[in-house]
Short mmCIF file of C-alpha atoms in Angstrom, two decimals:
data_model
loop_
_atom_site.label_atom_id
_atom_site.label_comp_id
_atom_site.label_asym_id
_atom_site.label_seq_id
_atom_site.Cartn_x
_atom_site.Cartn_y
_atom_site.Cartn_z
CA UNK A 1 125.51 104.08 51.12
CA UNK A 2 123.09 104.92 48.40
CA UNK A 3 125.69 105.53 45.77
CA UNK A 4 129.44 105.87 45.18
CA UNK A 5 130.78 108.85 47.06
CA UNK A 6 134.00 110.62 46.13
CA UNK A 7 135.78 113.44 47.89
CA UNK A 8 136.80 116.11 47.43
CA UNK A 9 134.69 117.06 44.42
CA UNK A 10 137.34 119.58 43.39
CA UNK A 11 141.01 119.80 44.28
CA UNK A 12 143.37 122.53 43.20
CA UNK A 13 147.05 121.92 44.05
CA UNK A 14 150.40 123.22 43.20
CA UNK A 15 152.85 121.29 41.04
CA UNK A 16 154.98 119.04 43.21
CA UNK A 17 152.48 118.58 46.07
CA UNK A 18 150.92 115.31 47.06
CA UNK A 19 147.16 114.75 46.85
CA UNK A 20 144.83 112.08 48.15
CA UNK A 21 141.48 111.28 46.60
CA UNK A 22 138.89 109.22 48.42
CA UNK A 23 136.24 106.81 47.24
CA UNK A 24 133.51 105.27 49.29
CA UNK A 25 131.81 102.51 47.22
CA UNK A 26 128.32 101.07 47.50
CA UNK A 27 128.04 98.90 50.53
CA UNK A 28 128.63 95.26 49.72
CA UNK A 29 130.35 95.88 46.39
CA UNK A 30 133.53 93.85 46.27
CA UNK A 31 134.92 95.39 43.09
CA UNK A 32 136.27 98.94 42.99
CA UNK A 33 137.75 100.77 40.04
CA UNK A 34 139.67 103.99 39.44
CA UNK A 35 139.56 105.63 36.01
CA UNK A 36 140.86 108.97 34.79
CA UNK A 37 138.87 111.12 32.43
CA UNK A 38 140.80 113.77 30.47
CA UNK A 39 139.25 116.21 28.01
CA UNK A 40 138.66 114.37 24.79
CA UNK A 41 140.47 111.25 25.96
CA UNK A 42 137.67 109.10 27.32
CA UNK A 43 138.07 106.96 30.42
CA UNK A 44 141.54 105.64 31.12
CA UNK A 45 141.74 102.63 33.43
CA UNK A 46 144.04 103.08 36.45
CA UNK A 47 143.50 100.25 38.94
CA UNK A 48 141.04 97.52 39.93
CA UNK A 49 140.45 96.13 43.42
CA UNK A 50 138.70 92.93 44.41
CA UNK A 51 138.24 93.15 48.15
CA UNK A 52 141.41 94.76 49.50
CA UNK A 53 143.68 93.28 46.80
CA UNK A 54 144.59 94.98 43.51
CA UNK A 55 144.93 92.15 40.91
CA UNK A 56 145.31 94.67 38.15
CA UNK A 57 147.17 97.96 38.55
CA UNK A 58 148.50 98.06 35.03
CA UNK A 59 146.89 101.40 34.30
CA UNK A 60 148.73 103.42 36.90
CA UNK A 61 150.74 105.89 34.75
CA UNK A 62 153.81 106.07 36.94
CA UNK A 63 155.24 105.20 40.35
CA UNK A 64 153.91 108.57 41.63
CA UNK A 65 150.50 106.96 41.61
CA UNK A 66 149.37 104.48 44.23
CA UNK A 67 146.12 103.29 45.68
CA UNK A 68 144.91 101.22 48.56
CA UNK A 69 141.65 99.83 49.81
CA UNK A 70 140.88 98.99 53.41
CA UNK A 71 138.19 96.89 55.04
CA UNK A 72 136.89 95.93 51.58
CA UNK A 73 135.35 99.41 51.42
CA UNK A 74 136.96 102.81 51.19
CA UNK A 75 139.76 103.40 48.74
CA UNK A 76 142.33 106.15 48.47
CA UNK A 77 144.21 107.16 45.36
CA UNK A 78 147.46 109.02 46.07
CA UNK A 79 149.33 111.03 43.59
CA UNK A 80 152.78 112.17 44.77
CA UNK A 81 154.71 115.15 43.36
CA UNK A 82 151.83 116.15 41.16
CA UNK A 83 152.52 117.31 37.60
CA UNK A 84 150.34 119.51 35.35
CA UNK A 85 149.54 116.49 33.11
CA UNK A 86 147.87 114.83 36.16
CA UNK A 87 145.05 117.35 35.79
CA UNK A 88 141.89 115.39 35.03
CA UNK A 89 138.72 114.08 36.57
CA UNK A 90 139.40 111.03 38.63
CA UNK A 91 136.45 108.66 38.65
CA UNK A 92 135.73 105.82 41.07
CA UNK A 93 133.30 103.01 40.32
CA UNK A 94 132.14 99.91 42.16
CA UNK A 95 130.31 96.75 41.16
CA UNK A 96 129.15 93.48 42.72
CA UNK A 97 132.25 91.87 41.15
CA UNK A 98 130.40 89.46 38.88
CA UNK A 99 132.22 90.43 35.69
CA UNK A 100 129.32 91.15 33.49
CA UNK A 101 127.65 93.52 35.91
CA UNK A 102 127.46 97.17 35.43
CA UNK A 103 129.70 99.67 37.12
CA UNK A 104 128.20 102.37 39.43
CA UNK A 105 130.21 105.55 39.13
CA UNK A 106 130.79 108.37 41.55
CA UNK A 107 130.70 111.99 40.51
CA UNK A 108 134.46 112.23 40.34
CA UNK A 109 137.16 114.48 41.71
CA UNK A 110 138.30 117.33 39.40
CA UNK A 111 141.98 117.68 39.97
CA UNK A 112 143.74 120.80 38.75
CA UNK A 113 147.52 121.02 39.07
CA UNK A 114 148.77 124.57 38.76
CA UNK B 1 145.66 95.08 23.62
CA UNK B 2 141.96 95.44 23.48
CA UNK B 3 140.68 98.76 22.12
CA UNK B 4 137.32 100.34 21.69
CA UNK B 5 136.70 102.85 18.93
CA UNK B 6 133.91 105.40 18.80
CA UNK B 7 133.95 107.00 15.40
CA UNK B 8 131.79 110.02 16.07
CA UNK B 9 133.28 112.36 18.67
CA UNK B 10 130.69 115.12 18.21
CA UNK B 11 127.17 114.78 16.88
CA UNK B 12 124.65 117.59 16.59
CA UNK B 13 121.02 116.80 15.81
CA UNK B 14 117.67 118.40 15.84
CA UNK B 15 114.84 116.95 17.94
CA UNK B 16 113.01 114.02 16.31
CA UNK B 17 116.09 113.10 14.23
CA UNK B 18 117.30 109.54 14.27
CA UNK B 19 120.58 108.70 16.06
CA UNK B 20 123.16 106.04 15.48
CA UNK B 21 126.49 106.11 17.35
CA UNK B 22 129.21 103.70 16.21
CA UNK B 23 131.26 101.45 18.50
CA UNK B 24 133.83 98.91 17.34
CA UNK B 25 136.16 96.78 19.43
CA UNK B 26 139.28 94.84 18.62
CA UNK B 27 138.94 91.72 20.76
CA UNK B 28 137.88 88.50 18.94
CA UNK B 29 136.68 86.39 21.78
CA UNK B 30 133.64 86.45 24.03
CA UNK B 31 132.78 89.94 25.10
CA UNK B 32 130.39 91.82 27.31
CA UNK B 33 129.27 95.13 25.89
CA UNK B 34 127.89 98.31 27.49
CA UNK B 35 126.76 101.85 26.67
CA UNK B 36 127.03 104.34 29.44
CA UNK B 37 125.66 107.91 29.37
CA UNK B 38 126.75 111.01 31.21
CA UNK B 39 124.17 113.82 31.33
CA UNK B 40 125.45 117.37 32.01
CA UNK B 41 126.44 117.63 35.67
CA UNK B 42 125.60 114.06 36.40
CA UNK B 43 127.65 110.90 36.94
CA UNK B 44 128.08 108.11 34.40
CA UNK B 45 125.24 105.64 34.36
CA UNK B 46 124.41 102.52 32.43
CA UNK B 47 122.19 102.89 29.32
CA UNK B 48 122.16 99.23 28.29
CA UNK B 49 124.31 96.11 28.22
CA UNK B 50 124.73 92.89 26.25
CA UNK B 51 126.36 89.70 27.49
CA UNK B 52 124.46 86.87 25.72
CA UNK B 53 121.25 86.00 23.90
CA UNK B 54 119.28 88.33 21.61
CA UNK B 55 121.88 90.62 19.95
CA UNK B 56 119.36 93.48 19.87
CA UNK B 57 119.17 94.90 23.32
CA UNK B 58 116.87 97.60 24.51
CA UNK B 59 117.79 100.06 27.24
CA UNK B 60 116.33 103.06 29.10
CA UNK B 61 114.73 106.06 27.36
CA UNK B 62 114.10 104.29 24.08
CA UNK B 63 117.68 103.45 23.31
CA UNK B 64 118.70 100.22 21.73
CA UNK B 65 121.90 98.62 20.51
CA UNK B 66 122.72 95.76 18.23
CA UNK B 67 125.69 93.40 18.61
CA UNK B 68 127.04 92.31 15.28
CA UNK B 69 129.78 89.79 16.06
CA UNK B 70 131.11 89.55 12.50
CA UNK B 71 131.67 93.33 12.43
CA UNK B 72 132.90 93.60 16.06
CA UNK B 73 130.37 96.37 16.50
CA UNK B 74 127.82 97.45 19.08
CA UNK B 75 126.15 100.51 17.63
CA UNK B 76 123.73 102.56 19.70
CA UNK B 77 120.43 103.73 18.11
CA UNK B 78 117.45 105.80 18.91
CA UNK B 79 114.72 106.48 16.32
CA UNK B 80 113.77 109.96 17.54
CA UNK B 81 116.02 111.97 19.83
CA UNK B 82 114.86 114.51 22.37
CA UNK B 83 116.61 117.65 23.75
CA UNK B 84 117.01 115.71 27.05
CA UNK B 85 119.28 113.18 25.32
CA UNK B 86 122.04 115.80 25.17
CA UNK B 87 124.89 114.02 26.92
CA UNK B 88 128.19 112.21 26.51
CA UNK B 89 127.91 108.58 25.47
CA UNK B 90 130.53 105.94 26.11
CA UNK B 91 130.87 102.50 24.77
CA UNK B 92 132.67 99.86 26.96
CA UNK B 93 133.81 96.33 26.42
CA UNK B 94 134.81 93.56 28.80
CA UNK B 95 136.72 90.57 27.47
CA UNK B 96 134.90 87.39 28.63
CA UNK B 97 136.20 86.54 32.08
CA UNK B 98 137.62 90.03 32.67
CA UNK B 99 136.29 92.30 35.29
CA UNK B 100 137.74 95.47 33.77
CA UNK B 101 135.81 97.39 31.04
CA UNK B 102 137.75 99.22 28.40
CA UNK B 103 135.99 102.44 27.42
CA UNK B 104 135.94 104.30 24.18
CA UNK B 105 136.73 108.02 23.91
CA UNK B 106 133.05 109.00 24.07
CA UNK B 107 130.68 110.84 21.79
CA UNK B 108 129.29 114.16 22.64
CA UNK B 109 125.66 114.46 21.49
CA UNK B 110 123.93 117.85 21.33
CA UNK B 111 120.22 117.84 20.46
CA UNK B 112 118.74 121.22 19.46
CA UNK B 113 115.08 121.77 20.42
#
């Protein structure tokens, strides 16, 4: 596609529910990233995919968070048993995977846990 | 662990004022350096990047940044800001060989017309 697409753009959920966030990267980009942006906290790295593999998932805050990528394309970030502290904007980015190349970001999913 | 520090969290300027946003990082080896910008209601986009060569790099919209290795810094500058520069600015650093940028907390810039 023309850019990185994320859905939904907004998600309101109740504490304890599971949520799935979707990212559709730019076609042909092998690298895919998930970051979390909280108010005043900058961008917090969550997980990095190269193809369908996740060589670095060190940023996932707890075992309630998981992510997968299929077909070297779409990725899903799943948060189980959501907590209020999970409220944030979840950003997906993709790149050609060359290391020094720029990231292309999606518009993010605003997650609100009530 | 690598960290990226942006010293100014909120900056308010009048149009035509000069801008300098600080960025320092903690990693001592080879680095790739980036400044990203997020305009209101838009997604993050690259402003400029440095990975080798001339330490003074020029980006879009009249922005430039200087890599000073001895100071572990990559400050962003613009001689004369415009109202349309109102945005959130993020510095990011990759260790050489790493594919994962570490971002600073961001600086919110408001430019009054």
